[in-house]
Backbone as a ProteinNet text record, in pm:
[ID]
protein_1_A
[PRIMARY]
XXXXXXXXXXXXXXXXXXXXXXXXXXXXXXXXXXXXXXXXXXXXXXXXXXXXXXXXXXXXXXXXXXXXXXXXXXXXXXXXXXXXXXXXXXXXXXXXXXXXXXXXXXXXXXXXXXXXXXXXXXXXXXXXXXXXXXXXXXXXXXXXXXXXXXXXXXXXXXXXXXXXXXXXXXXXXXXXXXXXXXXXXXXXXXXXXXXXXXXXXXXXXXXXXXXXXXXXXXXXXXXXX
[TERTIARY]
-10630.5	-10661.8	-10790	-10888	-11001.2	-11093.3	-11079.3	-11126.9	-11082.5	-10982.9	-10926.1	-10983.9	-10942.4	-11057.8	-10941.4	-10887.4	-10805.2	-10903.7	-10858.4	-10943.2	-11008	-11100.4	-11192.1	-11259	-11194	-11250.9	-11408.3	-11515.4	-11605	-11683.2	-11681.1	-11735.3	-11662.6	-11528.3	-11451.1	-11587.9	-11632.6	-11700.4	-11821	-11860	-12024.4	-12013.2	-11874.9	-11911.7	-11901.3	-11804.5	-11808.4	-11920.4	-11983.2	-12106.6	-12115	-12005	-12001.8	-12116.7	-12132.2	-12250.7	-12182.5	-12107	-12038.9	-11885.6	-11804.4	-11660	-11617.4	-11474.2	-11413.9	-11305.2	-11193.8	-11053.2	-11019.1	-10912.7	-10852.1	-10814.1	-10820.8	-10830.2	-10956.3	-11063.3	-11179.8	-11190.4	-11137.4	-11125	-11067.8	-10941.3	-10910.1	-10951.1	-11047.8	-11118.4	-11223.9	-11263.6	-11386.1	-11335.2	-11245	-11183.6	-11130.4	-11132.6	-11116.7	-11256.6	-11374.9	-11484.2	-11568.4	-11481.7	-11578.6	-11517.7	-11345.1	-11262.5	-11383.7	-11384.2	-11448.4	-11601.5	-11653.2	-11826.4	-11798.2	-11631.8	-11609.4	-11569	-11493.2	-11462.5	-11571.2	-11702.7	-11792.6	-11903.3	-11921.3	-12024.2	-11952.8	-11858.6	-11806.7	-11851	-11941.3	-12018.1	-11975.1	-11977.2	-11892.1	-11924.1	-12056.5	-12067	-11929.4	-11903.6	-11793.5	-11671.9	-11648.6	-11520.8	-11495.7	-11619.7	-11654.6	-11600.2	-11664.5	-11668.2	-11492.3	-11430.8	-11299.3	-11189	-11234.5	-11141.5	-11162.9	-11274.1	-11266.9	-11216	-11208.9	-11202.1	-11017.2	-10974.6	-10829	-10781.8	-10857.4	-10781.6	-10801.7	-10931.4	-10911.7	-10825	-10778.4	-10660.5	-10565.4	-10530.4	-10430.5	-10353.5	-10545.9	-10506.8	-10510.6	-10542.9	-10551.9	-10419.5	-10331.5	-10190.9	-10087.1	-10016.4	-9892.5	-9774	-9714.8	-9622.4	-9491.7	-9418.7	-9207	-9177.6	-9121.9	-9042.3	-9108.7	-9041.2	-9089.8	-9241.1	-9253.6	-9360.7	-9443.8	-9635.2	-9660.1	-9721.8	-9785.8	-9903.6	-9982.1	-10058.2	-10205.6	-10177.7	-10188.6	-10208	-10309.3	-10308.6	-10408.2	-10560.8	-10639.4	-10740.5	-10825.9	-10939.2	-11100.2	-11136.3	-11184.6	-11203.7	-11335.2	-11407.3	-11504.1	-11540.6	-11651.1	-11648.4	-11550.3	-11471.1	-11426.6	-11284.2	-11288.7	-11172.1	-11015.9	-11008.4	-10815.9	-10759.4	-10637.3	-10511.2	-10384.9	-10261.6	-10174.3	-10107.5	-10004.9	-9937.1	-9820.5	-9781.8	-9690.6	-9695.1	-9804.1	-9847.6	-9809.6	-9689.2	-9612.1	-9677.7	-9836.4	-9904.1	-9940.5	-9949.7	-9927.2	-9841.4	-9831.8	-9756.8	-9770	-9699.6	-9732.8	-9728.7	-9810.4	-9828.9	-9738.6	-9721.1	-9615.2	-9699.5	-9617.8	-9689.8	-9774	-9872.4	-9937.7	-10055.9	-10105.3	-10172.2	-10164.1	-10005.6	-9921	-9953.7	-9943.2	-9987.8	-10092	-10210.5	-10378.8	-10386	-10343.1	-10409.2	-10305.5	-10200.5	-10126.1	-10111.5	-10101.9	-10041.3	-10188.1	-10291.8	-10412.4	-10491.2	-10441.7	-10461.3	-10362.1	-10323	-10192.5	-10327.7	-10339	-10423.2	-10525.5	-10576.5	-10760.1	-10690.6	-10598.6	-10521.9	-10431.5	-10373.5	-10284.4	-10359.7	-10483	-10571.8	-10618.1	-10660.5	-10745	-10654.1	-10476.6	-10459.5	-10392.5	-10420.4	-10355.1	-10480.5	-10638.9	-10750.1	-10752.6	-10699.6	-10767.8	-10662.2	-10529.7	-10414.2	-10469.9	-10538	-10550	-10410.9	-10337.9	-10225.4	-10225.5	-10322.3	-10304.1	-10311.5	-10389.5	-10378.3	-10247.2	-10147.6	-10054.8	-10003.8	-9956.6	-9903.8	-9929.4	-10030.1	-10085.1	-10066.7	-10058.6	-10002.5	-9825.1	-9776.6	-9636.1	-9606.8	-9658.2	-9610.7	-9636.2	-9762.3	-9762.3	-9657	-9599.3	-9528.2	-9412.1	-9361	-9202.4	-9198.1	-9364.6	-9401.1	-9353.1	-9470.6	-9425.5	-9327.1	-9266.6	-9117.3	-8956.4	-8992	-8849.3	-8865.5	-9044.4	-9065.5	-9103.3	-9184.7	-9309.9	-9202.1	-9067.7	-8970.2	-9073.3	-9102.4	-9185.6	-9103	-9006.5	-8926.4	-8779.6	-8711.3	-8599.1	-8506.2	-8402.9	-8345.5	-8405.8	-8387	-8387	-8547.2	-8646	-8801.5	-8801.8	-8716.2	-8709.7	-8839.5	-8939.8	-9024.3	-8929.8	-8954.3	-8905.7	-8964.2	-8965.8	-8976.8	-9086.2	-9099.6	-9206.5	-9342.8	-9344.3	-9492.1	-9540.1	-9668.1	-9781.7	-9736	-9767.5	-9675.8	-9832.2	-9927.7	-10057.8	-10035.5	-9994	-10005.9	-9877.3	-9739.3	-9642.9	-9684.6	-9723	-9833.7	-9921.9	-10003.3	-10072	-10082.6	-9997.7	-9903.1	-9854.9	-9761.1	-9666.5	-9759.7	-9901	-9984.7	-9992.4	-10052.8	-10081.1	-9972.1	-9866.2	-9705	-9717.7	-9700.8	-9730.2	-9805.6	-9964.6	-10017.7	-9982.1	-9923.7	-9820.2	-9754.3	-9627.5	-9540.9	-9557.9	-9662.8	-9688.3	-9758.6	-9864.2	-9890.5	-9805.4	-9690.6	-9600.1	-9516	-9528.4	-9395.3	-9258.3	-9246.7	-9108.9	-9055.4	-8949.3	-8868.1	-8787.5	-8764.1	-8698.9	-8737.5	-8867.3	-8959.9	-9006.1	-9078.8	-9139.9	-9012.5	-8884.7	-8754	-8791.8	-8808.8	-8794.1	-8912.4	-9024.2	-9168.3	-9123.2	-9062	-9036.3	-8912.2	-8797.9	-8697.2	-8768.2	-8917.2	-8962.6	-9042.9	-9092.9	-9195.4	-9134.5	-8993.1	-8928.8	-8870.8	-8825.6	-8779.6	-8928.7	-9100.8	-9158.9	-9219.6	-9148.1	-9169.5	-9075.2	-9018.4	-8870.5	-8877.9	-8814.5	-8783.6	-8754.7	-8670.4	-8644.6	-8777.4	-8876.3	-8998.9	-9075.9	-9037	-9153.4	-9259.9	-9202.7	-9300.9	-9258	-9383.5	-9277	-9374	-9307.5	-9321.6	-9384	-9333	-9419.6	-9541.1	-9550.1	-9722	-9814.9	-9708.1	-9824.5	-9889.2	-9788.4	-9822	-9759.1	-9814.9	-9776	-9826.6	-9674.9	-9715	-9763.2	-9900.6	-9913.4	-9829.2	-9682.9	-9578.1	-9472.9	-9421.8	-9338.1	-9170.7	-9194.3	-9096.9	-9172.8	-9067.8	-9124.6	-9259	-9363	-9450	-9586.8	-9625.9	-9693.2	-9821.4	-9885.4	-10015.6	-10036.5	-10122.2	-10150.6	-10235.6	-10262.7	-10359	-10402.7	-10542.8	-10584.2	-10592.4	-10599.7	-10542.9	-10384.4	-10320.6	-10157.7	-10169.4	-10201.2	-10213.5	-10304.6	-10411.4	-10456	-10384.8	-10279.4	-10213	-10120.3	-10033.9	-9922.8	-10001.5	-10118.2	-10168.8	-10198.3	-10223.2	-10246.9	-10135.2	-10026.8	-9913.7	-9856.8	-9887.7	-9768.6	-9843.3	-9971.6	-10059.5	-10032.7	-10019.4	-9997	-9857.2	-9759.1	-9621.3	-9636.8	-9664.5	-9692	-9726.1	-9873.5	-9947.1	-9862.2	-9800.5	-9702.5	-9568.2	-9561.3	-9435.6	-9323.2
-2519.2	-2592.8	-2674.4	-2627.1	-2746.2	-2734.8	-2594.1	-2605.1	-2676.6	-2755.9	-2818.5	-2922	-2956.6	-3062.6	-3031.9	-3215.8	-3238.8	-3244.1	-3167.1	-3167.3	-3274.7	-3279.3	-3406	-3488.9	-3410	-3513.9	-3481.9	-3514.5	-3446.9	-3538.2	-3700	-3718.3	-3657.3	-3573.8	-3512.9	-3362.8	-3303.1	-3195.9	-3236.5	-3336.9	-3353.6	-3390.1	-3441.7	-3459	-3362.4	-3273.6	-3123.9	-3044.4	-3054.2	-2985.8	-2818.7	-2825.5	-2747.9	-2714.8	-2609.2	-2646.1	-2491	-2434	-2364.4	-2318.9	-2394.9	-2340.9	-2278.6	-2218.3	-2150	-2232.1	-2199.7	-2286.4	-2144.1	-2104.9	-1976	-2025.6	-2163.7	-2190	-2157.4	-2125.1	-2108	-1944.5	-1906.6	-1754.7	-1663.2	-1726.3	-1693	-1683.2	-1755.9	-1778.1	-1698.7	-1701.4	-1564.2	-1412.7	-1403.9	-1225.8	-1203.1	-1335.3	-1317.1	-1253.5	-1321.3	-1269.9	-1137.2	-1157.9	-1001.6	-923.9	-891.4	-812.7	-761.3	-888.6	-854.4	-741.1	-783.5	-692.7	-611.1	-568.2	-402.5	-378.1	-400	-359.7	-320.8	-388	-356.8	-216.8	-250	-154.5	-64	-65.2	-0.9	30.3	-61.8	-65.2	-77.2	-13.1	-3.7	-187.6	-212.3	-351.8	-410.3	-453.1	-525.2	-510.9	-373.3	-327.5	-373.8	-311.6	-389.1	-498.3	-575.4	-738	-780.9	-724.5	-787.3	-748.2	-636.8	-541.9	-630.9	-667.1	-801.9	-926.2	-1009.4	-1103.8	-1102.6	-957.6	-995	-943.5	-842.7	-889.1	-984.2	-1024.5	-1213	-1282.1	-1288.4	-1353.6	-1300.7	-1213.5	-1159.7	-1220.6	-1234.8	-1310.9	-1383.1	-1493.8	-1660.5	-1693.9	-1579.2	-1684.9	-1663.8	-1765.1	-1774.8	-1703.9	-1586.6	-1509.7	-1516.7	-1569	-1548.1	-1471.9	-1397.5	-1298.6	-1223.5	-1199.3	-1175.4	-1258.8	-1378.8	-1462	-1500.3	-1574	-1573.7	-1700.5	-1845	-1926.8	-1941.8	-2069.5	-2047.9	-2249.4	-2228.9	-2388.7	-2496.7	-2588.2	-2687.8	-2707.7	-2606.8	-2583.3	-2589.6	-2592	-2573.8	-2432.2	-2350.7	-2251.2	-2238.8	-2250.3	-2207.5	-2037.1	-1971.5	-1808.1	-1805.1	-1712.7	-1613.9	-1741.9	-1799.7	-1890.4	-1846.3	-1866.6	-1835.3	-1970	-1962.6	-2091.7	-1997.2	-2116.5	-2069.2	-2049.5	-2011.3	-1975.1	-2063	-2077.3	-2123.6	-2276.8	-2315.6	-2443.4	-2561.5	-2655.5	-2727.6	-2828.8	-2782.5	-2898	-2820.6	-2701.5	-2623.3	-2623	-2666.5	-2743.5	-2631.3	-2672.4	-2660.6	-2756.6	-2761.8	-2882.2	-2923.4	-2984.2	-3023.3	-3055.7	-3056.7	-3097.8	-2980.9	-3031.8	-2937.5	-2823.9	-2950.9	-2901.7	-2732	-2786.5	-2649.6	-2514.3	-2533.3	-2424.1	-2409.1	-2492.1	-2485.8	-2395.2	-2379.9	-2270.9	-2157.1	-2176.4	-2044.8	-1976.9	-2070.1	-1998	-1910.2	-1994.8	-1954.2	-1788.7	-1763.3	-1652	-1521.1	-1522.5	-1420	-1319.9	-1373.2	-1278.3	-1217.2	-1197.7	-1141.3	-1039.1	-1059	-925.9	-826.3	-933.8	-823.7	-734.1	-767.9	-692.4	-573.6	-616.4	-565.2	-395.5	-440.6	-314.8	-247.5	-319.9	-249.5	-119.1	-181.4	-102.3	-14.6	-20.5	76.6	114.8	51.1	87.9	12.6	-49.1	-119.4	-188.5	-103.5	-147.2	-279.8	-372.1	-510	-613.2	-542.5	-645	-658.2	-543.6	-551.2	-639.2	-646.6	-710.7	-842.2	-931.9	-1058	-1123	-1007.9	-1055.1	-1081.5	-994.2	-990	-1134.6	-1173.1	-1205.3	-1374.7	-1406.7	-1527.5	-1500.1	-1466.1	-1429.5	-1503.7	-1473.1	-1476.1	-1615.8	-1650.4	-1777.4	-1869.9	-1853.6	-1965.1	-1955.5	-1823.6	-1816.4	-1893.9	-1861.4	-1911.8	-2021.6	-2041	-2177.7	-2304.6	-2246.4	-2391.2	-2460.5	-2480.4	-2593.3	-2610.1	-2541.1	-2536.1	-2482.2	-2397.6	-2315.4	-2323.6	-2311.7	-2302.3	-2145.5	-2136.8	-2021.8	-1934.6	-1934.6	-1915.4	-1962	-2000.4	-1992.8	-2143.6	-2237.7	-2393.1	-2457.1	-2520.6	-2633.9	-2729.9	-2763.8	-2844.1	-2977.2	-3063.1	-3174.6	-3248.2	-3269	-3418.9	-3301.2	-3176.6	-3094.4	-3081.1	-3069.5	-3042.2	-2910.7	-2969.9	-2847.2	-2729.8	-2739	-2641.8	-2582.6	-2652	-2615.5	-2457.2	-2491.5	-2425.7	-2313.3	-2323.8	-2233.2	-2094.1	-2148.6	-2071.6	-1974.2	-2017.3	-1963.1	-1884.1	-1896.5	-1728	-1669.4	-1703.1	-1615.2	-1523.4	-1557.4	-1500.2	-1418.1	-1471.8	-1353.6	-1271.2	-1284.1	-1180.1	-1068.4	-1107.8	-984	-895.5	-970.3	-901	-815.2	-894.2	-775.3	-687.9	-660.1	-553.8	-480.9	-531.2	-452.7	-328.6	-354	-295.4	-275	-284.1	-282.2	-300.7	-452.1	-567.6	-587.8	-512.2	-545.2	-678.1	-674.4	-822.2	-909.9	-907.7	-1010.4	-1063.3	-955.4	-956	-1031	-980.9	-1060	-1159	-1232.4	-1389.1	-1474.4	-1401.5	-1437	-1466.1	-1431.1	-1425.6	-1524.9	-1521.5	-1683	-1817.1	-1785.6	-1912.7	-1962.7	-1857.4	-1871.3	-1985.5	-1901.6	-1900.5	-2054.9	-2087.4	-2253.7	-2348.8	-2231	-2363.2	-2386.5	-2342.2	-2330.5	-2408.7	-2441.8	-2510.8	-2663.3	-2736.2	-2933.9	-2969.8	-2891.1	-2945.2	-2982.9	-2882.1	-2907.9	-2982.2	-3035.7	-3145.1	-3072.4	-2993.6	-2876.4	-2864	-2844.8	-2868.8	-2750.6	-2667.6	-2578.1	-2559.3	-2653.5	-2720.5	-2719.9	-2826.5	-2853.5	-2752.2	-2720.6	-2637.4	-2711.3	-2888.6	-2983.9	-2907.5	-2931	-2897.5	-3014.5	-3046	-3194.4	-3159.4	-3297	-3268	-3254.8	-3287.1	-3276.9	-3178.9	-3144.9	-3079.2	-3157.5	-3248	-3324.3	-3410.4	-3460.4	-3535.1	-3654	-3632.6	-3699.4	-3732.5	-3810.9	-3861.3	-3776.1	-3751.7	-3714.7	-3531.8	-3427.7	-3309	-3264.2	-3164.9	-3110	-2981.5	-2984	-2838.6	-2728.4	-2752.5	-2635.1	-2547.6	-2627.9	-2577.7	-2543.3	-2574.2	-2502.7	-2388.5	-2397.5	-2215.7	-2181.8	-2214.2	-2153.9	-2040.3	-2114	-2053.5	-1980.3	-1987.3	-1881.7	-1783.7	-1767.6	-1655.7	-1635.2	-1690.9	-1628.9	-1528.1	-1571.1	-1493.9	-1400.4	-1389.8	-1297.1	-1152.3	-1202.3	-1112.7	-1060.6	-1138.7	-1126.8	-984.9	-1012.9	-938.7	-815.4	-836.4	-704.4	-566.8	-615.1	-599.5	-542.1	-569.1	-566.5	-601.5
17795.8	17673.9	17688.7	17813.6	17789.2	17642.3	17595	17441	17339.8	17345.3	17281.3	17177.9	17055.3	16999.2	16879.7	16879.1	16758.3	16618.2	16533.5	16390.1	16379.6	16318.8	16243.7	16390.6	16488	16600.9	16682.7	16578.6	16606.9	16747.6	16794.2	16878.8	17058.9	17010.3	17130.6	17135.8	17021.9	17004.9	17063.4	17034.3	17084.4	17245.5	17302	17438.9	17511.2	17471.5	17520.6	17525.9	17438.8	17453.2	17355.3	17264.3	17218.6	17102.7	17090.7	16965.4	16902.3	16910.3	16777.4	16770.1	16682.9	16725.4	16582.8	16576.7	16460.3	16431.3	16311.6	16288.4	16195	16230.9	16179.2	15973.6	15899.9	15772.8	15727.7	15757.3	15719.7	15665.6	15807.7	15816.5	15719.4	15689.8	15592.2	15466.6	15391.3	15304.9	15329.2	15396.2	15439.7	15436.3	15496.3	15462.3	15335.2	15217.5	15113.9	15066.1	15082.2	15064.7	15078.9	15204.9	15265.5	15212.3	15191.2	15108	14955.9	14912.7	14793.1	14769.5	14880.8	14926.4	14937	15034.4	15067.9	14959.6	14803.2	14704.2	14621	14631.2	14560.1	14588.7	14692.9	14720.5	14861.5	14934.6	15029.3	15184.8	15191.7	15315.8	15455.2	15504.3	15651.4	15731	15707.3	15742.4	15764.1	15614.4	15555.2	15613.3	15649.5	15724.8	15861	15948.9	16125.9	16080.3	16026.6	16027.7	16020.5	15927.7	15890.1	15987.5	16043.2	16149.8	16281.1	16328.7	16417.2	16409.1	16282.1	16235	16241.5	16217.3	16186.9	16364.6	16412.7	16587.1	16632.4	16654.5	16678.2	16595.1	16506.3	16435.9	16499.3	16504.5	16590.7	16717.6	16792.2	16954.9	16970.7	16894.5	16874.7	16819.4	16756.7	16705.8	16777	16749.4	16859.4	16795.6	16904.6	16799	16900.8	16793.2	16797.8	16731.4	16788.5	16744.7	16570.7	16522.2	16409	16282	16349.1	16303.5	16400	16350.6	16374	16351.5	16425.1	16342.2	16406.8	16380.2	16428.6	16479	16593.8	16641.9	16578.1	16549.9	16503.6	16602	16648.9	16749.5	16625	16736	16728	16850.3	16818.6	16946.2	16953.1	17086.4	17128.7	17131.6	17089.2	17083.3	17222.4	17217.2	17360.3	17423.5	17337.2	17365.9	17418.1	17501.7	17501.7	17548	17543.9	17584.5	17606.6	17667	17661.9	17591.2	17525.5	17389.6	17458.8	17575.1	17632	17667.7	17628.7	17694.8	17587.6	17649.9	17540.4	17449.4	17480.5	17415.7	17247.6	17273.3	17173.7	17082.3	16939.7	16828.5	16712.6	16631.9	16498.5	16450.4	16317.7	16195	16108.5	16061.1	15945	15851.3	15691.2	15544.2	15565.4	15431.8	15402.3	15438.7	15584.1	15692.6	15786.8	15797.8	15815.6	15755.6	15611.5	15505	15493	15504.1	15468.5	15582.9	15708	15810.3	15804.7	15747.7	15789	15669	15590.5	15463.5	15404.2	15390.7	15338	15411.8	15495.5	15584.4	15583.9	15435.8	15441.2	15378.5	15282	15136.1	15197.3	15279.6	15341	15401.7	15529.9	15580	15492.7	15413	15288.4	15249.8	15172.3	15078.9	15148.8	15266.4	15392.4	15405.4	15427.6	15396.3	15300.2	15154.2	15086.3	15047.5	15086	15068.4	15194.5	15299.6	15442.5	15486.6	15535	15585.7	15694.2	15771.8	15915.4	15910	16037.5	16093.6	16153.7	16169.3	16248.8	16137.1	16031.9	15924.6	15834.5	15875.2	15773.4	15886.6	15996.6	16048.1	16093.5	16047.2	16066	15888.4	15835.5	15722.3	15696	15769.4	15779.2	15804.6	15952.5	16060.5	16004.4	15961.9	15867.3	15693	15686.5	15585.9	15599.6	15685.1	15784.6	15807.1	15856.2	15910	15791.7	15721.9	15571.6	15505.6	15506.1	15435.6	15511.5	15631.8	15714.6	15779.5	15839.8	15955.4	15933.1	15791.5	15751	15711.9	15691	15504.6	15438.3	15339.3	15209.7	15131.5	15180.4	15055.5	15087.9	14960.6	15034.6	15017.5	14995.7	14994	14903.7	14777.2	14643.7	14596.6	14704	14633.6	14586.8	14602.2	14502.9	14626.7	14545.1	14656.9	14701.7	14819	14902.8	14811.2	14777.3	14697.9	14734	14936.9	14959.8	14939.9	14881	14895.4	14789.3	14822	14726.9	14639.6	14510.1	14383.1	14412.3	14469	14482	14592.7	14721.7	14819.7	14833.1	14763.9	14745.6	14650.9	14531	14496.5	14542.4	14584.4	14670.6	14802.8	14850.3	14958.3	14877.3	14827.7	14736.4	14639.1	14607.2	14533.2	14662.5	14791.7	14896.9	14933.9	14946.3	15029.7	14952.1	14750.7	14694.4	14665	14761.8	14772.6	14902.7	14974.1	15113.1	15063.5	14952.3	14909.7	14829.2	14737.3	14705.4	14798.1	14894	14982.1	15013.4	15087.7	15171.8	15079.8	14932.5	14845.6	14876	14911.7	14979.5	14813.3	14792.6	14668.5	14676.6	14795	14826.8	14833.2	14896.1	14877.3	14770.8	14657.3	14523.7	14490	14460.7	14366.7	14446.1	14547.8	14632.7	14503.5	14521.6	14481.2	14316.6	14205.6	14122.9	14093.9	14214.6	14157	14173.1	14286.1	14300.6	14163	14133.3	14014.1	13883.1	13867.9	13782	13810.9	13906.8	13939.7	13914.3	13907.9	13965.2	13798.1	13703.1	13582.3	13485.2	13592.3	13527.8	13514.3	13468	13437.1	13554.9	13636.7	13747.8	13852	13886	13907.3	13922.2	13724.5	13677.4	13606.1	13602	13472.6	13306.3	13234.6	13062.2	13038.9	13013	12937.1	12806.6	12733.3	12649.2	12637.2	12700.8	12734.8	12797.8	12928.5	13021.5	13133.1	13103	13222	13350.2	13450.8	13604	13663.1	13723.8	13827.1	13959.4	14015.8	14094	14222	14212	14337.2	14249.7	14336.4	14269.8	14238.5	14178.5	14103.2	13968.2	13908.8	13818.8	13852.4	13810.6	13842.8	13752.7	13731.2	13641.2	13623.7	13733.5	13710	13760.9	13709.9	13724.5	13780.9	13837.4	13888.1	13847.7	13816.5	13786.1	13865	13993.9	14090.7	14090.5	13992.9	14018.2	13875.3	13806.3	13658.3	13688.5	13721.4	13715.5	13822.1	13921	13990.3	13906.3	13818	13745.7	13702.5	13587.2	13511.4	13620.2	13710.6	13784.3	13886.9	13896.9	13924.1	13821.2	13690.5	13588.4	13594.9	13566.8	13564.9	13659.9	13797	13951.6	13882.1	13871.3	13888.2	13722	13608.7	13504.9	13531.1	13588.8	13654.3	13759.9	13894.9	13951.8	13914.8	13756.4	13720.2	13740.6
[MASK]
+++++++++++++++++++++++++++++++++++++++++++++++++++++++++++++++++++++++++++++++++++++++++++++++++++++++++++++++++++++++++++++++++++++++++++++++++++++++++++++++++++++++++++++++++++++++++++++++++++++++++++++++++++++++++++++++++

């Protein structure tokens, strides 16, 4: 772990001497991108690039059994640690989800366009993760209450391009009771209006990230059938 460097802790970065590291939340947002370049014009570029990007995702996360996450690091290029080494954590709240959850959708896509066998499975494997490990959800898709009504969101926009990926009927029905609870009074949602609280309980104030969330949940979930 001498690569080590707790987030935001940039004067730990400057004594190290590092001058370029990665964080697997970024990444994710980027293979959203590059996804998009290979949709447009089909350039093998685009492909190299994402086919690396998701085996290094691969070997940087820590995998149990059927799931997989990504430790709260900073990595130096060519970085390894122990997977075993008890200093090695996972996150709680929403932190948790900003690196794991946000990293489903780039590998999903990745093979619902190519079939790359490592991406279906880094998509799986964070799937399992946010569905059974993060408490964000509970049985039946209901938000766990102390979380961000966006953060819960977004994450199942992402599983849902997993499960159609691999066409998970079980999954898709999971993706759809959650929808359906996060649409509901219980929530803190009015239907009505089209208010969406920013927590997912009754709560005073909204956020525009969880409102175009829903519109583009119903949207996926519609499309999908």
């Amino acid at each position: 772990l001498d690569t080590y460097a707790a987030p935001h802790a940039h004067p730990m970065i400057e004594k190290s001497g590092m001058t370029q590291f990665s964080h697997p939340q970024p990444c994710g947002r980027v293979l959203n991108v590059l996804n998009i370049y290979y949709m447009i014009d089909g350039n093998p570029i685009w492909k190299k690039a994402i086919e690396k990007m998701i085996d290094r995702l691969l070997e940087l996360a820590v995998h149990r059994n059927d799931y997989c996450f990504f430790p709260p690091f900073l990595y130096e290029p060519n970085a390894k640690y122990n997977p075993d080494d008890p200093r090695v954590i996972r996150l709680s709240g929403v932190a948790d989800g900003e690196i794991n959850g946000r990293s489903i959708k780039g590998p999903a896509l990745f093979y619902k366009m190519t079939g790359y066998e490592p991406a279906r499975e880094l998509a799986q494997k964070l799937t399992n993760y946010m569905r059974y490990q993060s408490n964000y959800y509970g049985p039946n898709g209901e938000f766990l209450l102390d979380k961000h009504f966006h953060a819960h969101t977004n994450y199942l926009l992402q599983m849902l391009e997993y499960a159609t990926a691999v066409d998970d009927k079980e999954l898709q029905e999971y993706i759809r009771k959650s929808y359906e609870w996060a649409k509901s009074r219980e929530a803190g949602t009015s239907s009505l209006t089209g208010f969406i609280p920013e927590f997912s309980r009754p709560y005073r104030t909204s956020e525009g990230c969880a409102v175009a969330d829903m519109v583009a949940w119903a949207l996926k979930l519609s499309h999908f059938g």
